PDB file of C-alpha atoms in Angstrom:
ATOM      1  CA  GLU K 783       0.000   0.000   0.000  1.00  0.00           C
ATOM      2  CA  ILE K 784       1.024   3.596  -0.538  1.00  0.00           C
ATOM      3  CA  VAL K 785       2.373   5.259   2.584  1.00  0.00           C
ATOM      4  CA  MET K 786       1.492   8.924   3.082  1.00  0.00           C
ATOM      5  CA  THR K 787       3.854  10.938   5.252  1.00  0.00           C
ATOM      6  CA  GLN K 788       2.861  14.359   6.567  1.00  0.00           C
ATOM      7  CA  SER K 789       5.170  16.962   8.023  1.00  0.00           C
ATOM      8  CA  PRO K 790       5.486  18.536  10.405  1.00  0.00           C
ATOM      9  CA  ALA K 791       3.381  16.662  12.953  1.00  0.00           C
ATOM     10  CA  THR K 792       2.630  19.947  14.708  1.00  0.00           C
ATOM     11  CA  LEU K 793       2.837  23.460  13.303  1.00  0.00           C
ATOM     12  CA  SER K 794       2.688  26.448  15.637  1.00  0.00           C
ATOM     13  CA  VAL K 795       1.538  29.555  13.826  1.00  0.00           C
ATOM     14  CA  SER K 796       0.340  33.005  14.885  1.00  0.00           C
ATOM     15  CA  PRO K 797      -2.997  34.278  13.557  1.00  0.00           C
ATOM     16  CA  GLY K 798      -2.480  36.125  10.291  1.00  0.00           C
ATOM     17  CA  GLU K 799       0.662  34.175   9.408  1.00  0.00           C
ATOM     18  CA  ARG K 800       1.096  31.739   6.555  1.00  0.00           C
ATOM     19  CA  ALA K 801       1.057  27.993   7.167  1.00  0.00           C
ATOM     20  CA  THR K 802       2.609  25.421   4.840  1.00  0.00           C
ATOM     21  CA  LEU K 803       1.825  21.735   5.335  1.00  0.00           C
ATOM     22  CA  SER K 804       3.533  18.929   3.424  1.00  0.00           C
ATOM     23  CA  CYS K 805       2.401  15.497   2.339  1.00  0.00           C
ATOM     24  CA  ARG K 806       4.595  12.952   0.618  1.00  0.00           C
ATOM     25  CA  ALA K 807       3.513   9.707  -1.066  1.00  0.00           C
ATOM     26  CA  SER K 808       5.710   6.606  -1.216  1.00  0.00           C
ATOM     27  CA  GLN K 809       4.938   6.340  -4.937  1.00  0.00           C
ATOM     28  CA  SER K 810       3.201   8.518  -7.463  1.00  0.00           C
ATOM     29  CA  VAL K 811      -0.480   9.187  -6.915  1.00  0.00           C
ATOM     30  CA  TYR K 812      -0.643  11.676  -9.802  1.00  0.00           C
ATOM     31  CA  SER K 813      -3.185  14.305  -8.706  1.00  0.00           C
ATOM     32  CA  ASN K 814      -5.406  11.880  -6.792  1.00  0.00           C
ATOM     33  CA  LEU K 815      -4.807  13.583  -3.468  1.00  0.00           C
ATOM     34  CA  ALA K 816      -7.267  15.078  -1.005  1.00  0.00           C
ATOM     35  CA  TRP K 817      -6.895  17.200   2.120  1.00  0.00           C
ATOM     36  CA  TYR K 818      -9.298  17.111   5.054  1.00  0.00           C
ATOM     37  CA  GLN K 819      -9.742  19.424   8.009  1.00  0.00           C
ATOM     38  CA  GLN K 820     -10.796  18.024  11.375  1.00  0.00           C
ATOM     39  CA  LYS K 821     -11.619  20.094  14.442  1.00  0.00           C
ATOM     40  CA  PRO K 822     -11.907  18.594  17.938  1.00  0.00           C
ATOM     41  CA  GLY K 823     -15.081  16.562  18.397  1.00  0.00           C
ATOM     42  CA  GLN K 824     -16.067  16.934  14.761  1.00  0.00           C
ATOM     43  CA  ALA K 825     -16.029  14.751  11.690  1.00  0.00           C
ATOM     44  CA  PRO K 826     -13.443  15.481   9.009  1.00  0.00           C
ATOM     45  CA  ARG K 827     -14.408  17.884   6.210  1.00  0.00           C
ATOM     46  CA  LEU K 828     -13.167  17.618   2.656  1.00  0.00           C
ATOM     47  CA  LEU K 829     -11.011  20.655   1.986  1.00  0.00           C
ATOM     48  CA  ILE K 830      -9.144  19.949  -1.263  1.00  0.00           C
ATOM     49  CA  TYR K 831      -9.503  17.236  -3.906  1.00  0.00           C
ATOM     50  CA  GLY K 832      -7.640  16.568  -7.108  1.00  0.00           C
ATOM     51  CA  ALA K 833      -4.611  18.027  -5.296  1.00  0.00           C
ATOM     52  CA  SER K 834      -5.699  21.623  -5.923  1.00  0.00           C
ATOM     53  CA  THR K 835      -9.492  21.992  -6.185  1.00  0.00           C
ATOM     54  CA  ARG K 836     -11.042  23.646  -3.190  1.00  0.00           C
ATOM     55  CA  ALA K 837     -14.197  22.010  -1.833  1.00  0.00           C
ATOM     56  CA  THR K 838     -17.427  23.891  -1.248  1.00  0.00           C
ATOM     57  CA  GLY K 839     -17.434  26.219   1.724  1.00  0.00           C
ATOM     58  CA  PHE K 840     -13.716  26.853   2.100  1.00  0.00           C
ATOM     59  CA  PRO K 841     -12.295  30.298   1.412  1.00  0.00           C
ATOM     60  CA  ALA K 842      -9.575  31.157  -1.062  1.00  0.00           C
ATOM     61  CA  ARG K 843      -6.907  31.431   1.634  1.00  0.00           C
ATOM     62  CA  PHE K 844      -6.690  27.629   1.409  1.00  0.00           C
ATOM     63  CA  SER K 845      -4.774  26.301  -1.572  1.00  0.00           C
ATOM     64  CA  GLY K 846      -3.355  22.938  -2.572  1.00  0.00           C
ATOM     65  CA  SER K 847      -0.525  22.183  -4.960  1.00  0.00           C
ATOM     66  CA  GLY K 848       1.702  19.377  -6.148  1.00  0.00           C
ATOM     67  CA  SER K 849       1.477  16.160  -8.105  1.00  0.00           C
ATOM     68  CA  GLY K 850       3.191  12.797  -8.172  1.00  0.00           C
ATOM     69  CA  THR K 851       4.677  12.300  -4.721  1.00  0.00           C
ATOM     70  CA  GLU K 852       4.986  15.801  -3.236  1.00  0.00           C
ATOM     71  CA  PHE K 853       2.006  17.889  -2.145  1.00  0.00           C
ATOM     72  CA  THR K 854       1.489  21.085  -0.203  1.00  0.00           C
ATOM     73  CA  LEU K 855      -1.445  22.675   1.579  1.00  0.00           C
ATOM     74  CA  THR K 856      -1.032  26.402   2.143  1.00  0.00           C
ATOM     75  CA  ILE K 857      -3.156  28.587   4.364  1.00  0.00           C
ATOM     76  CA  SER K 858      -2.204  32.119   3.382  1.00  0.00           C
ATOM     77  CA  SER K 859      -3.325  33.992   6.498  1.00  0.00           C
ATOM     78  CA  LEU K 860      -4.429  31.850   9.406  1.00  0.00           C
ATOM     79  CA  GLN K 861      -7.719  32.700  11.045  1.00  0.00           C
ATOM     80  CA  SER K 862      -8.829  31.437  14.444  1.00  0.00           C
ATOM     81  CA  GLU K 863     -11.213  28.936  12.858  1.00  0.00           C
ATOM     82  CA  ASP K 864      -8.364  27.320  10.889  1.00  0.00           C
ATOM     83  CA  PHE K 865      -6.647  25.801  13.906  1.00  0.00           C
ATOM     84  CA  ALA K 866      -7.303  22.110  13.438  1.00  0.00           C
ATOM     85  CA  VAL K 867      -5.747  18.851  12.295  1.00  0.00           C
ATOM     86  CA  TYR K 868      -5.221  18.403   8.563  1.00  0.00           C
ATOM     87  CA  TYR K 869      -4.975  15.020   6.854  1.00  0.00           C
ATOM     88  CA  CYS K 870      -3.960  14.143   3.335  1.00  0.00           C
ATOM     89  CA  GLN K 871      -5.355  11.079   1.565  1.00  0.00           C
ATOM     90  CA  GLN K 872      -4.355   9.402  -1.668  1.00  0.00           C
ATOM     91  CA  TYR K 873      -7.075   7.739  -3.720  1.00  0.00           C
ATOM     92  CA  ASN K 874      -5.032   6.621  -6.701  1.00  0.00           C
ATOM     93  CA  ASN K 875      -4.370   3.072  -5.513  1.00  0.00           C
ATOM     94  CA  TRP K 876      -6.155   0.514  -3.352  1.00  0.00           C
ATOM     95  CA  PRO K 877      -6.388   0.898  -0.473  1.00  0.00           C
ATOM     96  CA  PRO K 878      -6.860   4.653  -0.213  1.00  0.00           C
ATOM     97  CA  THR K 879      -4.543   5.773   2.578  1.00  0.00           C
ATOM     98  CA  PHE K 880      -4.317   8.736   4.918  1.00  0.00           C
ATOM     99  CA  GLY K 881      -1.311  10.541   6.241  1.00  0.00           C
ATOM    100  CA  GLY K 882      -0.790  10.790   9.986  1.00  0.00           C
ATOM    101  CA  GLY K 883      -2.008  14.372  10.132  1.00  0.00           C
ATOM    102  CA  THR K 884      -0.586  17.808  10.897  1.00  0.00           C
ATOM    103  CA  LYS K 885      -1.942  19.687  13.874  1.00  0.00           C
ATOM    104  CA  VAL K 886      -1.989  23.438  13.310  1.00  0.00           C
ATOM    105  CA  GLU K 887      -1.954  25.136  16.688  1.00  0.00           C
ATOM    106  CA  ILE K 888      -1.885  28.689  17.927  1.00  0.00           C
ATOM    107  CA  LYS K 889       1.579  30.036  18.617  1.00  0.00           C
TER     108      LYS K 889
ATOM    109  CA  GLU F1075     -28.950  18.808   2.701  1.00  0.00           C
ATOM    110  CA  VAL F1076     -26.774  15.711   2.752  1.00  0.00           C
ATOM    111  CA  GLN F1077     -27.109  13.732   5.967  1.00  0.00           C
ATOM    112  CA  LEU F1078     -25.328  10.572   7.035  1.00  0.00           C
ATOM    113  CA  VAL F1079     -26.349   9.012  10.332  1.00  0.00           C
ATOM    114  CA  GLU F1080     -24.440   6.042  11.687  1.00  0.00           C
ATOM    115  CA  SER F1081     -25.796   3.589  14.227  1.00  0.00           C
ATOM    116  CA  GLY F1082     -25.047   0.186  15.679  1.00  0.00           C
ATOM    117  CA  GLY F1083     -21.939   0.913  17.688  1.00  0.00           C
ATOM    118  CA  GLY F1084     -21.424  -0.175  21.267  1.00  0.00           C
ATOM    119  CA  LEU F1085     -19.386  -2.261  23.658  1.00  0.00           C
ATOM    120  CA  VAL F1086     -18.626  -5.776  22.454  1.00  0.00           C
ATOM    121  CA  GLN F1087     -16.341  -8.562  23.633  1.00  0.00           C
ATOM    122  CA  PRO F1088     -13.367  -9.684  21.565  1.00  0.00           C
ATOM    123  CA  GLY F1089     -14.319 -12.290  18.994  1.00  0.00           C
ATOM    124  CA  ARG F1090     -17.930 -11.155  18.784  1.00  0.00           C
ATOM    125  CA  SER F1091     -19.758  -9.442  15.936  1.00  0.00           C
ATOM    126  CA  LEU F1092     -21.424  -6.106  15.345  1.00  0.00           C
ATOM    127  CA  ARG F1093     -23.241  -4.560  12.385  1.00  0.00           C
ATOM    128  CA  LEU F1094     -23.031  -0.856  11.714  1.00  0.00           C
ATOM    129  CA  SER F1095     -25.588   1.000   9.630  1.00  0.00           C
ATOM    130  CA  CYS F1096     -25.511   4.361   7.923  1.00  0.00           C
ATOM    131  CA  ALA F1097     -28.742   6.052   6.863  1.00  0.00           C
ATOM    132  CA  ALA F1098     -28.247   8.472   3.989  1.00  0.00           C
ATOM    133  CA  SER F1099     -30.480  11.302   2.851  1.00  0.00           C
ATOM    134  CA  GLY F1100     -30.355  14.497   0.818  1.00  0.00           C
ATOM    135  CA  PHE F1101     -28.722  13.041  -2.276  1.00  0.00           C
ATOM    136  CA  SER F1102     -29.199  10.276  -4.817  1.00  0.00           C
ATOM    137  CA  PHE F1103     -27.680   7.482  -2.761  1.00  0.00           C
ATOM    138  CA  ASP F1104     -27.458   5.034  -5.662  1.00  0.00           C
ATOM    139  CA  ASP F1105     -25.314   7.458  -7.687  1.00  0.00           C
ATOM    140  CA  TYR F1106     -22.359   7.475  -5.326  1.00  0.00           C
ATOM    141  CA  ALA F1107     -19.750   5.236  -3.789  1.00  0.00           C
ATOM    142  CA  MET F1108     -19.692   5.006  -0.002  1.00  0.00           C
ATOM    143  CA  HIS F1109     -16.952   4.407   2.540  1.00  0.00           C
ATOM    144  CA  TRP F1110     -16.284   3.512   6.143  1.00  0.00           C
ATOM    145  CA  VAL F1111     -13.396   5.301   7.838  1.00  0.00           C
ATOM    146  CA  ARG F1112     -12.399   4.823  11.465  1.00  0.00           C
ATOM    147  CA  GLN F1113     -10.484   6.788  14.039  1.00  0.00           C
ATOM    148  CA  ALA F1114      -9.083   5.188  17.161  1.00  0.00           C
ATOM    149  CA  PRO F1115      -9.192   7.394  20.282  1.00  0.00           C
ATOM    150  CA  GLY F1116      -6.627  10.164  19.936  1.00  0.00           C
ATOM    151  CA  LYS F1117      -5.316   8.788  16.642  1.00  0.00           C
ATOM    152  CA  GLY F1118      -5.542   9.563  12.943  1.00  0.00           C
ATOM    153  CA  LEU F1119      -7.912   8.446  10.224  1.00  0.00           C
ATOM    154  CA  GLU F1120      -7.875   4.948   8.788  1.00  0.00           C
ATOM    155  CA  TRP F1121      -9.867   4.003   5.706  1.00  0.00           C
ATOM    156  CA  VAL F1122     -11.680   0.712   6.385  1.00  0.00           C
ATOM    157  CA  SER F1123     -13.780  -0.174   3.356  1.00  0.00           C
ATOM    158  CA  GLY F1124     -15.443   1.262   0.272  1.00  0.00           C
ATOM    159  CA  ILE F1125     -18.208   0.185  -2.107  1.00  0.00           C
ATOM    160  CA  SER F1126     -19.114   1.514  -5.546  1.00  0.00           C
ATOM    161  CA  TRP F1127     -22.578   2.758  -6.426  1.00  0.00           C
ATOM    162  CA  ASN F1128     -23.765  -0.638  -7.674  1.00  0.00           C
ATOM    163  CA  SER F1129     -21.721  -2.818  -5.285  1.00  0.00           C
ATOM    164  CA  GLY F1130     -19.654  -3.938  -8.262  1.00  0.00           C
ATOM    165  CA  SER F1131     -16.388  -2.746  -6.756  1.00  0.00           C
ATOM    166  CA  ILE F1132     -15.543  -3.307  -3.109  1.00  0.00           C
ATOM    167  CA  GLY F1133     -12.316  -2.815  -1.200  1.00  0.00           C
ATOM    168  CA  TYR F1134     -11.024  -3.410   2.306  1.00  0.00           C
ATOM    169  CA  ALA F1135      -8.046  -2.367   4.360  1.00  0.00           C
ATOM    170  CA  ASP F1136      -5.689  -5.272   5.040  1.00  0.00           C
ATOM    171  CA  SER F1137      -6.381  -4.873   8.753  1.00  0.00           C
ATOM    172  CA  VAL F1138     -10.037  -5.893   8.317  1.00  0.00           C
ATOM    173  CA  LYS F1139      -9.976  -8.080   5.217  1.00  0.00           C
ATOM    174  CA  GLY F1140     -11.709 -11.387   5.827  1.00  0.00           C
ATOM    175  CA  ARG F1141     -13.424 -10.121   8.975  1.00  0.00           C
ATOM    176  CA  PHE F1142     -15.490  -7.134   7.817  1.00  0.00           C
ATOM    177  CA  THR F1143     -18.069  -7.019   5.029  1.00  0.00           C
ATOM    178  CA  ILE F1144     -19.437  -3.843   3.480  1.00  0.00           C
ATOM    179  CA  SER F1145     -22.798  -3.788   1.720  1.00  0.00           C
ATOM    180  CA  ARG F1146     -25.492  -1.359   0.688  1.00  0.00           C
ATOM    181  CA  ASP F1147     -29.226  -1.319   0.061  1.00  0.00           C
ATOM    182  CA  ASN F1148     -29.926   1.328  -2.562  1.00  0.00           C
ATOM    183  CA  ALA F1149     -33.688   0.903  -2.202  1.00  0.00           C
ATOM    184  CA  LYS F1150     -33.459   1.892   1.471  1.00  0.00           C
ATOM    185  CA  ASN F1151     -30.539   4.352   1.231  1.00  0.00           C
ATOM    186  CA  LEU F1152     -28.575   2.315   3.743  1.00  0.00           C
ATOM    187  CA  LEU F1153     -24.903   1.404   4.033  1.00  0.00           C
ATOM    188  CA  TYR F1154     -23.752  -1.435   6.276  1.00  0.00           C
ATOM    189  CA  LEU F1155     -20.569  -2.754   7.807  1.00  0.00           C
ATOM    190  CA  GLN F1156     -20.714  -6.274   9.202  1.00  0.00           C
ATOM    191  CA  MET F1157     -17.828  -6.688  11.625  1.00  0.00           C
ATOM    192  CA  ASN F1158     -16.910 -10.209  12.737  1.00  0.00           C
ATOM    193  CA  SER F1159     -14.122 -11.567  14.933  1.00  0.00           C
ATOM    194  CA  LEU F1160     -13.677  -8.173  16.533  1.00  0.00           C
ATOM    195  CA  ARG F1161     -10.376  -7.329  18.187  1.00  0.00           C
ATOM    196  CA  PRO F1162      -9.428  -4.691  20.775  1.00  0.00           C
ATOM    197  CA  GLU F1163      -7.541  -2.825  18.035  1.00  0.00           C
ATOM    198  CA  ASP F1164     -10.853  -2.343  16.181  1.00  0.00           C
ATOM    199  CA  THR F1165     -11.922   0.067  18.918  1.00  0.00           C
ATOM    200  CA  ALA F1166     -12.623   3.349  17.169  1.00  0.00           C
ATOM    201  CA  LEU F1167     -15.157   5.901  16.049  1.00  0.00           C
ATOM    202  CA  TYR F1168     -16.512   4.616  12.752  1.00  0.00           C
ATOM    203  CA  TYR F1169     -17.498   7.212  10.172  1.00  0.00           C
ATOM    204  CA  CYS F1170     -19.708   6.701   7.160  1.00  0.00           C
ATOM    205  CA  ALA F1171     -18.562   8.885   4.253  1.00  0.00           C
ATOM    206  CA  LYS F1172     -19.985   9.656   0.817  1.00  0.00           C
ATOM    207  CA  GLY F1173     -17.713   9.307  -2.177  1.00  0.00           C
ATOM    208  CA  ARG F1174     -17.448  12.162  -4.628  1.00  0.00           C
ATOM    209  CA  SER F1175     -18.374   9.920  -7.561  1.00  0.00           C
ATOM    210  CA  THR F1176     -19.743   6.519  -8.522  1.00  0.00           C
ATOM    211  CA  GLY F1177     -16.352   4.855  -8.358  1.00  0.00           C
ATOM    212  CA  SER F1178     -15.145   3.397  -5.089  1.00  0.00           C
ATOM    213  CA  LEU F1179     -11.692   4.997  -5.344  1.00  0.00           C
ATOM    214  CA  GLU F1180     -12.357   8.669  -4.660  1.00  0.00           C
ATOM    215  CA  SER F1181     -12.240  11.273  -1.950  1.00  0.00           C
ATOM    216  CA  SER F1182     -15.159  11.685   0.456  1.00  0.00           C
ATOM    217  CA  ASP F1183     -17.128  14.918   0.432  1.00  0.00           C
ATOM    218  CA  TYR F1184     -19.606  14.310   3.268  1.00  0.00           C
ATOM    219  CA  TRP F1185     -19.160  12.512   6.570  1.00  0.00           C
ATOM    220  CA  GLY F1186     -21.448  11.392   9.348  1.00  0.00           C
ATOM    221  CA  GLN F1187     -20.750  12.096  13.003  1.00  0.00           C
ATOM    222  CA  GLY F1188     -19.618   8.543  13.652  1.00  0.00           C
ATOM    223  CA  THR F1189     -20.611   5.636  15.863  1.00  0.00           C
ATOM    224  CA  LEU F1190     -18.280   4.392  18.591  1.00  0.00           C
ATOM    225  CA  VAL F1191     -17.229   0.760  18.691  1.00  0.00           C
ATOM    226  CA  THR F1192     -15.449  -0.458  21.811  1.00  0.00           C
ATOM    227  CA  VAL F1193     -14.019  -3.974  21.835  1.00  0.00           C
ATOM    228  CA  SER F1194     -13.178  -5.065  25.340  1.00  0.00           C
ATOM    229  CA  SER F1195     -13.764  -7.910  27.734  1.00  0.00           C
TER     230      SER F1195
END
């Protein structure tokens, strides 16, 4: 199975600053990569699919990039509601696999 | 409005069985693949199983293969997960999630709130 590795595990950022999250696949997943946001006590929400397409309801400060094995989620100016855990998921090969997550916390 | 409501979780002894259900509404259930994803307490997400719109394509994580069975009833808008030979490591919050398309290999755009399964003697 494809192993998804996210870094860093925890990212401490001040409100208004830029956050850059990384996700690496053990083999190419082309653009079949999604990002999810999960807040405490809530179900995950689809944030990005197709590596760069923003899902409904998320503002333009969220952007995804990359293809193949290297992917990035960028939050251009962190707002209070953005502090959460972010997971990447590949859906190119069976089984679809998630990364371990990056927790974005307030600095 | 898309709604996914899971049920059937609870406390069960190791080796026993449990069946989870997911009631879907607010979309054409038979047009989309569906998935089960679990999250152990304090841990990350683990995809468990997925089923295409017509049950023609089904997949399982290696950790549950041979023990869990996914199925769906498109007439009743229901998704199921039959879990047999349960182990303590199956303890988790089990989410039902809607696929973005008919195919079973896709991201998931809507999630339920989950049902908790605890496997313990």
